[in-house]
mmCIF file of C-alpha atoms and ligand atoms in Angstrom:
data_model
loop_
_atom_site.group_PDB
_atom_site.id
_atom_site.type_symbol
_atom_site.label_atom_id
_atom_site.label_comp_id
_atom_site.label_asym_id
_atom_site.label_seq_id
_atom_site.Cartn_x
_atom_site.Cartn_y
_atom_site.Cartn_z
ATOM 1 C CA UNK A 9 170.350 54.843 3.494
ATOM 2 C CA UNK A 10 170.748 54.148 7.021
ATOM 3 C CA UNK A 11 169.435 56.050 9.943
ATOM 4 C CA UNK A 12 170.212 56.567 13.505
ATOM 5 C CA UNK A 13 167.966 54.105 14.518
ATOM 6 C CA UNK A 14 170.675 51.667 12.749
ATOM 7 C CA UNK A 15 174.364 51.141 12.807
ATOM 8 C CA UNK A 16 175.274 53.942 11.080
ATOM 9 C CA UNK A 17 176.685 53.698 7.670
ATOM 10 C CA UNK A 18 179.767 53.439 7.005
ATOM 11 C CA UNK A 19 182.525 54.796 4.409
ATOM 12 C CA UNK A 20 184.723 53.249 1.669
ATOM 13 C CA UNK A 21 187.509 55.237 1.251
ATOM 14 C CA UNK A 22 190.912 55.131 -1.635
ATOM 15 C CA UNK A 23 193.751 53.288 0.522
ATOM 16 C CA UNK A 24 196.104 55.904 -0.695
ATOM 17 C CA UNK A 25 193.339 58.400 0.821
ATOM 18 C CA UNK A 26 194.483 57.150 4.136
ATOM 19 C CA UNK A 27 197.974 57.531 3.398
ATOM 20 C CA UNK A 28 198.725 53.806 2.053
ATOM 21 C CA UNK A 29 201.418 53.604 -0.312
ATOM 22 C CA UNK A 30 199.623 51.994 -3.400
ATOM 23 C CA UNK A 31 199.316 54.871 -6.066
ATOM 24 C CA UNK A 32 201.340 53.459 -9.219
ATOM 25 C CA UNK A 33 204.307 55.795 -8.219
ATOM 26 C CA UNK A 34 204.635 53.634 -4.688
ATOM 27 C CA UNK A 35 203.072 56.677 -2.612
ATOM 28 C CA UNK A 36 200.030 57.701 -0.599
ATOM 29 C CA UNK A 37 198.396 60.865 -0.799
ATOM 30 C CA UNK A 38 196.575 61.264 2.344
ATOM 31 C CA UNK A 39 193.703 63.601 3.005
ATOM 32 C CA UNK A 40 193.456 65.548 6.299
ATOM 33 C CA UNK A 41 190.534 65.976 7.349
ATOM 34 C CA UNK A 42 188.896 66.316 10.833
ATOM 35 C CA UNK A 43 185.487 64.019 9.429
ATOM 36 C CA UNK A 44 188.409 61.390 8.484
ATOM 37 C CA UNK A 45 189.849 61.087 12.343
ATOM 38 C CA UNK A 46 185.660 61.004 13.378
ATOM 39 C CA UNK A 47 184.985 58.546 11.236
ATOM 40 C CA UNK A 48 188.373 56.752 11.767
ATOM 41 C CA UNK A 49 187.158 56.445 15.499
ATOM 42 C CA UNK A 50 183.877 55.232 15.207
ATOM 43 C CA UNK A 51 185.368 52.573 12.525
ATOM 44 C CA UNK A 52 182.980 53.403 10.060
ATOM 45 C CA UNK A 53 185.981 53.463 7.248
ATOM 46 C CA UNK A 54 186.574 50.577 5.283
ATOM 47 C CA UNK A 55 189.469 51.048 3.173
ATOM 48 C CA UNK A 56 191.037 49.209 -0.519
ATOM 49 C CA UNK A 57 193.121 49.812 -3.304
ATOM 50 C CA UNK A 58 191.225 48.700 -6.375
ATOM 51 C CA UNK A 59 193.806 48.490 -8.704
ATOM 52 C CA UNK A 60 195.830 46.366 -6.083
ATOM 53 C CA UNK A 61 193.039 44.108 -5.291
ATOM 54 C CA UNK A 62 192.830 43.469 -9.349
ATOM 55 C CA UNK A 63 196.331 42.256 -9.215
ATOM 56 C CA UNK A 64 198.458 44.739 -9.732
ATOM 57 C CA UNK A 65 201.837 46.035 -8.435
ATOM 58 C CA UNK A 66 203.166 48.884 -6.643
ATOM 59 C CA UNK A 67 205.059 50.297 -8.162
ATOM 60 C CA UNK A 68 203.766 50.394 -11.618
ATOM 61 C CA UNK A 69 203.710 52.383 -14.884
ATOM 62 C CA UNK A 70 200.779 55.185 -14.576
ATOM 63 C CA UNK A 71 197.653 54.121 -16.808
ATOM 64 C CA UNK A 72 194.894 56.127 -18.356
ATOM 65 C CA UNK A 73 191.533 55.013 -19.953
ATOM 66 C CA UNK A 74 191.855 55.487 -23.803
ATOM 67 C CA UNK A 75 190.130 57.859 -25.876
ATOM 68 C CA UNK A 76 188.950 60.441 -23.734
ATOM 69 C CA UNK A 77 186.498 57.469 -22.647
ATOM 70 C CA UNK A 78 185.424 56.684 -18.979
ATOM 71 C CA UNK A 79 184.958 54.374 -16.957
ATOM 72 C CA UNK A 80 181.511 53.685 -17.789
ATOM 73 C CA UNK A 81 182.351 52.787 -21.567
ATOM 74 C CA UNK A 82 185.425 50.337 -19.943
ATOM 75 C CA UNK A 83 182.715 48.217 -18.323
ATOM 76 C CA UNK A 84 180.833 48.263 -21.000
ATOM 77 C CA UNK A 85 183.338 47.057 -23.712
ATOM 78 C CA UNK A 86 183.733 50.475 -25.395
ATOM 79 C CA UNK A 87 187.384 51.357 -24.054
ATOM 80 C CA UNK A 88 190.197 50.085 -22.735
ATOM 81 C CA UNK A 89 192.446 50.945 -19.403
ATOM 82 C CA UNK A 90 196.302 51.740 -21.137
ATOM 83 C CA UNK A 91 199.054 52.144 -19.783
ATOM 84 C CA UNK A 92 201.975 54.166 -20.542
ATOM 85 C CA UNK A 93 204.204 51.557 -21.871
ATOM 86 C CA UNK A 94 201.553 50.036 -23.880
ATOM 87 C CA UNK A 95 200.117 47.482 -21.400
ATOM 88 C CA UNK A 96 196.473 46.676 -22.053
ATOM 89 C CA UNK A 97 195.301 46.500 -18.185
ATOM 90 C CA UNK A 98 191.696 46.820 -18.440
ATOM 91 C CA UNK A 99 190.584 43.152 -17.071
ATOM 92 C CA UNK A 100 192.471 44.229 -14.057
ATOM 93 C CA UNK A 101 190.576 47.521 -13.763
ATOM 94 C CA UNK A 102 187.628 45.639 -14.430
ATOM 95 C CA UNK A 103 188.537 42.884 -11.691
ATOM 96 C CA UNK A 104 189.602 45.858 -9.126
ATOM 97 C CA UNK A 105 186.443 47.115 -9.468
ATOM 98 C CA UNK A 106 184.412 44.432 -9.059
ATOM 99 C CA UNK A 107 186.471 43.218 -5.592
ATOM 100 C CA UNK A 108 186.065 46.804 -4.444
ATOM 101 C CA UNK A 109 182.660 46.893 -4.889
ATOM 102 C CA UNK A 110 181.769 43.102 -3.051
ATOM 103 C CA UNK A 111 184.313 44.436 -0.529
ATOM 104 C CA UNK A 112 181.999 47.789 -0.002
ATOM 105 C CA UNK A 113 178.741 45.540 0.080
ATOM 106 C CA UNK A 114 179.770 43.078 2.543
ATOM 107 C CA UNK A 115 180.902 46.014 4.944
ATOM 108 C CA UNK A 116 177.602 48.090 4.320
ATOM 109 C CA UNK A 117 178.963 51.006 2.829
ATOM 110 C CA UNK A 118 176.192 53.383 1.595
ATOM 111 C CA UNK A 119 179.041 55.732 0.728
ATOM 112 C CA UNK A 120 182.527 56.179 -0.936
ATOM 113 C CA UNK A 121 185.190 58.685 -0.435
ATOM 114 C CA UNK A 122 187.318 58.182 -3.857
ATOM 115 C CA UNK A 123 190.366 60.341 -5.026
ATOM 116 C CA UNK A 124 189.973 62.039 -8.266
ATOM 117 C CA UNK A 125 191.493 61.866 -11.597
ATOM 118 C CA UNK A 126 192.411 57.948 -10.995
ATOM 119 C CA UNK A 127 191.344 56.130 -13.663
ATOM 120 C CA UNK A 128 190.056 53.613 -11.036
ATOM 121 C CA UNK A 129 188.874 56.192 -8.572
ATOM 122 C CA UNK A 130 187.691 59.155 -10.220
ATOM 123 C CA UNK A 131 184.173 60.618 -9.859
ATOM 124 C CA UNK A 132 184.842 64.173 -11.098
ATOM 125 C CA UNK A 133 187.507 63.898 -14.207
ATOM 126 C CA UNK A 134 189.684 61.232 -15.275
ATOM 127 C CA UNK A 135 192.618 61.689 -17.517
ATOM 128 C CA UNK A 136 191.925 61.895 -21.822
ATOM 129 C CA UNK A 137 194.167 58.634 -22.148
ATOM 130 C CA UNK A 138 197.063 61.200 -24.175
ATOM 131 C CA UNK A 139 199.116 60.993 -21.088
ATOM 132 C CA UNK A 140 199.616 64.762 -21.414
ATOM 133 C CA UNK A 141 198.110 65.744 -18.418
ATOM 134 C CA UNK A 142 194.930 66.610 -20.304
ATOM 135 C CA UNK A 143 191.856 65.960 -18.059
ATOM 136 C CA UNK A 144 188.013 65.462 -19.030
ATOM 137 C CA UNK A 145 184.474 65.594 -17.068
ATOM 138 C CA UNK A 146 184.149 61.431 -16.230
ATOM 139 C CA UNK A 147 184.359 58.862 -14.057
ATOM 140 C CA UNK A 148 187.032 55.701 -13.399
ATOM 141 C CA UNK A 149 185.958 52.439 -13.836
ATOM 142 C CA UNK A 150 185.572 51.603 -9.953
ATOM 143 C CA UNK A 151 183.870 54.970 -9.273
ATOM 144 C CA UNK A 152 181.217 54.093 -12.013
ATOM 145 C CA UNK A 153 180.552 50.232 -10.666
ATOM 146 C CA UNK A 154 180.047 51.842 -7.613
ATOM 147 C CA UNK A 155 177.909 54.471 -8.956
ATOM 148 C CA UNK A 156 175.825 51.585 -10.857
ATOM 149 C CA UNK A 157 175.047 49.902 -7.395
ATOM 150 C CA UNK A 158 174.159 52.713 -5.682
ATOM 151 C CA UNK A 159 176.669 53.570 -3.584
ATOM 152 C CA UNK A 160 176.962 57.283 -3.175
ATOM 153 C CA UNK A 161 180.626 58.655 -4.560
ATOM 154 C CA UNK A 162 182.166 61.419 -3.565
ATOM 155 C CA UNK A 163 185.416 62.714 -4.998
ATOM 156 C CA UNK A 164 187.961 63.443 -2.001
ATOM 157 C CA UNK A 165 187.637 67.538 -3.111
ATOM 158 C CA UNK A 166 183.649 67.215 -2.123
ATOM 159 C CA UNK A 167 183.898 65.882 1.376
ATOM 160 C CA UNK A 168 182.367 68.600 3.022
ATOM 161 C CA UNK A 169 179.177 67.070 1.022
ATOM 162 C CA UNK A 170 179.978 63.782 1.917
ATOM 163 C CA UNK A 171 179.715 64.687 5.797
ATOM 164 C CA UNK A 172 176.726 66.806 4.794
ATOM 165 C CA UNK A 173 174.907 63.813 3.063
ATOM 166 C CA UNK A 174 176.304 61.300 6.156
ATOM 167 C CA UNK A 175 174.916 64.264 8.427
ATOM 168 C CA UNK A 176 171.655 64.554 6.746
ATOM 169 C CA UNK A 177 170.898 60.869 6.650
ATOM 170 C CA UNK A 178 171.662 59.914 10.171
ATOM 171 C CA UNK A 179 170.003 62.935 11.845
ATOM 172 C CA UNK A 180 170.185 63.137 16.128
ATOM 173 C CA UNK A 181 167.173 63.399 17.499
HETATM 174 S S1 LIG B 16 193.225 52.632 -7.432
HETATM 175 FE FE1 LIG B 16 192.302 54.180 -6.107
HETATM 176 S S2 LIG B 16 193.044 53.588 -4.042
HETATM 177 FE FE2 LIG B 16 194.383 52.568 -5.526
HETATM 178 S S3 LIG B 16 196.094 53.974 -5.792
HETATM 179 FE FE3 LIG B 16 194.616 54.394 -7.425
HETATM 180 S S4 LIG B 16 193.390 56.080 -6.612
HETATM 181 FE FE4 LIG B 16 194.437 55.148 -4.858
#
């Protein structure tokens, strides 16, 4: 982690997060938060889609990792990333996620600010892959890359800790 004796670091956050229309159902769902306009002004947010930057369109049919899997077991080989109509997507999940996370490295971001329940972006609970709205303790398959590298996630419901841990490690003395 960085300290205030360096630039300090900065935030990857879900593009629909911010409002950018790139959820499957061609909306944002933008979080308002005062820490979002700080950190908006001192640029330390760095912002993608990682479903769009593995290729896929908006709008598109709603997807959900198989098996009451997560994301882990998709980058591992154990499960796949469905969609609704039957589409097997999970190279482009896998793809997302890897662009997201070279996109969060070259920008130095020690942190991410991900939506939950996306099966890209979850940290908290992703969906069981019944397409019931049936949810499950896990992770999405970008949220768990990151995790893997060391990037510290934090669903969008937690950022109160995420300004807490950006608070604790840049302290101003
Ligand atoms: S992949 Fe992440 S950023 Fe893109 S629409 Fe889904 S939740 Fe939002």
């Amino acid at each position: 982690m960085k300290t205030s004796n360096d630039h300090p670091s900065k935030i990857l956050i879900s593009a629909c997060l911010l409002g950018h229309a790139v959820r499957y159902d061609g909306k944002g769902k933008p979080l308002s938060h005062l820490a979002i306009d700080r950190w908006k002004t001192e640029g330390r947010l760095v912002t993608i889609c990682p479903e769009m930057a593995g290729g896929m369109p908006v709008p598109r049919p709603p997807a959900e990792i198989e098996g009451g899997a997560s994301g882990l077991d998709v980058l591992e080989g154990r499960a796949r990333v469905i969609e609704i109509t039957g589409g097997d997507v999970t190279a482009q999940f896998i793809e997302g996620a890897e662009k997201a996370l070279a996109f969060a490295k070259d920008n130095g971001c020690d942190y991410a600010l991900l939506i939950d329940g996306s099966p890209s972006c979850g940290s908290v609970a992703v969906y069981d892959g019944s397409f019931s709205g049936r949810k499950h303790a896990g992770n999405g398959v970008t949220a768990a890359l990151f995790q893997q590298a060391g990037i510290a996630v934090f669903s969008d419901r937690d950022i109160n800790a995420l300004v807490a841990a950006t608070e604790r490690s840049e302290p101003s003395y």
